[in-house]
Amino acid sequence: MDLDFRTWAKGMLGKHTLDAGFGQFFDILAWVCWKRGVYFGKVDYRYTSQICPNCGINTGKKDLSERIHKCPECHYEINRDVSAAQVICQRGITAVGQIVLENDCVGGLSGVYNNLDKCFGSSKPKL
């Protein structure tokens, strides 16, 4: 996910947003992930509330007041925010799969497969 902090700076908080150091957030997050041996990557965050996580069809633009995702094709219904999170997770899994194929000789990506269980609601205990 890539957040555009420049748009936040134009908002109500303006310069305070930039002063808070949000621009370094991803650098710090990437470093912490590297330090702990966990893979960190960015995915495209756009149109996540318009894509059905079940069948992948574009369901079109929704009003902010519409809180439930309802797919006209597969009839999948879920909270809109949960749906968007599932789409982001699927994009991340796809991106990791491409990286693993490209860097197959590197020896894998430590920490990736352990964290993918969170996307699918696994009830494994946290170690």
Tab-separated table of C-alpha atoms in Angstrom:
chain	number	residue	atom	x	y	z
A	1	MET	CA	0.000	0.000	0.000
A	2	ASP	CA	1.347	3.371	-0.911
A	3	LEU	CA	0.013	6.366	1.009
A	4	ASP	CA	0.361	9.758	-0.599
A	5	PHE	CA	1.232	12.082	2.266
A	6	ARG	CA	1.249	15.099	-0.075
A	7	THR	CA	-2.567	14.948	-0.216
A	8	TRP	CA	-2.692	14.838	3.583
A	9	ALA	CA	-0.561	17.984	3.684
A	10	LYS	CA	-3.153	19.845	1.620
A	11	GLY	CA	-5.889	18.923	4.078
A	12	MET	CA	-7.021	20.402	7.357
A	13	LEU	CA	-3.816	19.644	9.258
A	14	GLY	CA	-1.586	20.977	6.489
A	15	LYS	CA	2.005	21.517	7.522
A	16	HIS	CA	1.539	19.662	10.822
A	17	THR	CA	1.163	16.427	8.871
A	18	LEU	CA	4.525	16.909	7.197
A	19	ASP	CA	6.165	18.003	10.437
A	20	ALA	CA	5.056	14.796	12.147
A	21	GLY	CA	7.465	12.779	10.017
A	22	PHE	CA	4.911	10.670	8.174
A	23	GLY	CA	7.169	10.738	5.136
A	24	GLN	CA	9.671	8.481	6.910
A	25	PHE	CA	7.045	5.989	8.056
A	26	PHE	CA	7.627	3.473	5.258
A	27	ASP	CA	11.397	3.745	5.552
A	28	ILE	CA	11.187	2.885	9.240
A	29	LEU	CA	8.629	0.127	8.620
A	30	ALA	CA	10.821	-1.424	5.903
A	31	TRP	CA	13.828	-1.330	8.235
A	32	VAL	CA	11.918	-2.946	11.114
A	33	CYS	CA	10.646	-5.695	8.798
A	34	TRP	CA	14.166	-6.291	7.471
A	35	LYS	CA	15.547	-6.398	11.013
A	36	ARG	CA	12.965	-9.015	12.040
A	37	GLY	CA	13.380	-11.067	8.871
A	38	VAL	CA	9.910	-10.286	7.533
A	39	TYR	CA	9.232	-9.393	3.907
A	40	PHE	CA	7.911	-5.858	3.280
A	41	GLY	CA	6.369	-4.750	0.007
A	42	LYS	CA	3.958	-2.161	-1.346
A	43	VAL	CA	0.857	-2.860	-3.405
A	44	ASP	CA	-1.465	-0.661	-5.438
A	45	TYR	CA	-4.141	0.639	-3.060
A	46	ARG	CA	-6.361	2.170	-5.743
A	47	TYR	CA	-9.855	0.827	-6.513
A	48	THR	CA	-9.755	-1.730	-3.697
A	49	SER	CA	-13.350	-1.010	-2.667
A	50	GLN	CA	-14.521	-1.487	-6.263
A	51	ILE	CA	-13.088	-4.977	-6.783
A	52	CYS	CA	-14.851	-8.091	-5.502
A	53	PRO	CA	-12.363	-10.149	-3.452
A	54	ASN	CA	-14.292	-13.323	-4.244
A	55	CYS	CA	-14.527	-13.206	-8.060
A	56	GLY	CA	-12.337	-10.215	-9.011
A	57	ILE	CA	-14.946	-8.284	-10.988
A	58	ASN	CA	-15.073	-4.483	-10.836
A	59	THR	CA	-18.364	-3.638	-9.107
A	60	GLY	CA	-18.095	0.092	-9.794
A	61	LYS	CA	-17.767	3.200	-7.674
A	62	LYS	CA	-19.703	3.269	-4.397
A	63	ASP	CA	-20.899	6.110	-2.194
A	64	LEU	CA	-19.149	6.399	1.151
A	65	SER	CA	-22.528	5.773	2.795
A	66	GLU	CA	-22.653	2.310	1.193
A	67	ARG	CA	-20.918	0.218	3.861
A	68	ILE	CA	-21.626	-3.286	2.505
A	69	HIS	CA	-19.881	-4.730	-0.558
A	70	LYS	CA	-22.431	-6.642	-2.669
A	71	CYS	CA	-21.182	-8.328	-5.818
A	72	PRO	CA	-23.792	-8.577	-8.586
A	73	GLU	CA	-21.920	-11.487	-10.221
A	74	CYS	CA	-21.136	-13.926	-7.389
A	75	HIS	CA	-23.501	-12.410	-4.749
A	76	TYR	CA	-20.674	-12.119	-2.221
A	77	GLU	CA	-21.603	-9.770	0.654
A	78	ILE	CA	-19.198	-8.415	3.242
A	79	ASN	CA	-18.280	-5.187	5.008
A	80	ARG	CA	-16.770	-2.748	2.507
A	81	ASP	CA	-13.593	-2.169	4.543
A	82	VAL	CA	-13.028	-5.897	5.032
A	83	SER	CA	-13.526	-6.409	1.300
A	84	ALA	CA	-10.918	-3.748	0.483
A	85	ALA	CA	-8.493	-5.313	2.970
A	86	GLN	CA	-8.972	-8.715	1.323
A	87	VAL	CA	-8.234	-7.205	-2.102
A	88	ILE	CA	-5.045	-5.589	-0.738
A	89	CYS	CA	-4.022	-8.906	0.826
A	90	GLN	CA	-4.624	-10.740	-2.470
A	91	ARG	CA	-2.546	-8.162	-4.325
A	92	GLY	CA	0.237	-8.631	-1.804
A	93	ILE	CA	0.138	-12.412	-2.178
A	94	THR	CA	0.268	-12.017	-5.965
A	95	ALA	CA	3.223	-9.631	-5.681
A	96	VAL	CA	5.064	-11.996	-3.335
A	97	GLY	CA	4.443	-14.867	-5.752
A	98	GLN	CA	6.002	-12.857	-8.577
A	99	ILE	CA	8.995	-11.950	-6.426
A	100	VAL	CA	9.497	-15.567	-5.376
A	101	LEU	CA	9.467	-16.634	-9.034
A	102	GLU	CA	11.902	-13.884	-10.002
A	103	ASN	CA	14.256	-14.471	-7.053
A	104	ASP	CA	13.889	-18.221	-6.752
A	105	CYS	CA	17.644	-18.757	-6.341
A	106	VAL	CA	17.847	-16.332	-3.401
A	107	GLY	CA	16.501	-18.960	-1.009
A	108	GLY	CA	12.992	-17.683	-0.370
A	109	LEU	CA	11.597	-14.830	1.629
A	110	SER	CA	11.705	-15.402	5.343
A	111	GLY	CA	8.601	-14.467	7.264
A	112	VAL	CA	6.298	-14.210	4.238
A	113	TYR	CA	4.415	-17.460	4.547
A	114	ASN	CA	4.038	-17.147	8.309
A	115	ASN	CA	2.285	-13.795	7.878
A	116	LEU	CA	-0.010	-14.871	5.025
A	117	ASP	CA	-2.171	-16.777	7.504
A	118	LYS	CA	-3.449	-13.421	8.790
A	119	CYS	CA	-5.062	-12.769	5.403
A	120	PHE	CA	-7.071	-15.953	5.552
A	121	GLY	CA	-8.181	-15.697	9.176
A	122	SER	CA	-6.126	-18.598	10.476
A	123	SER	CA	-6.595	-19.339	14.137
A	124	LYS	CA	-2.977	-20.392	14.700
A	125	PRO	CA	-1.571	-19.143	18.005
A	126	LYS	CA	0.917	-16.298	17.759
A	127	LEU	CA	4.484	-17.327	18.567
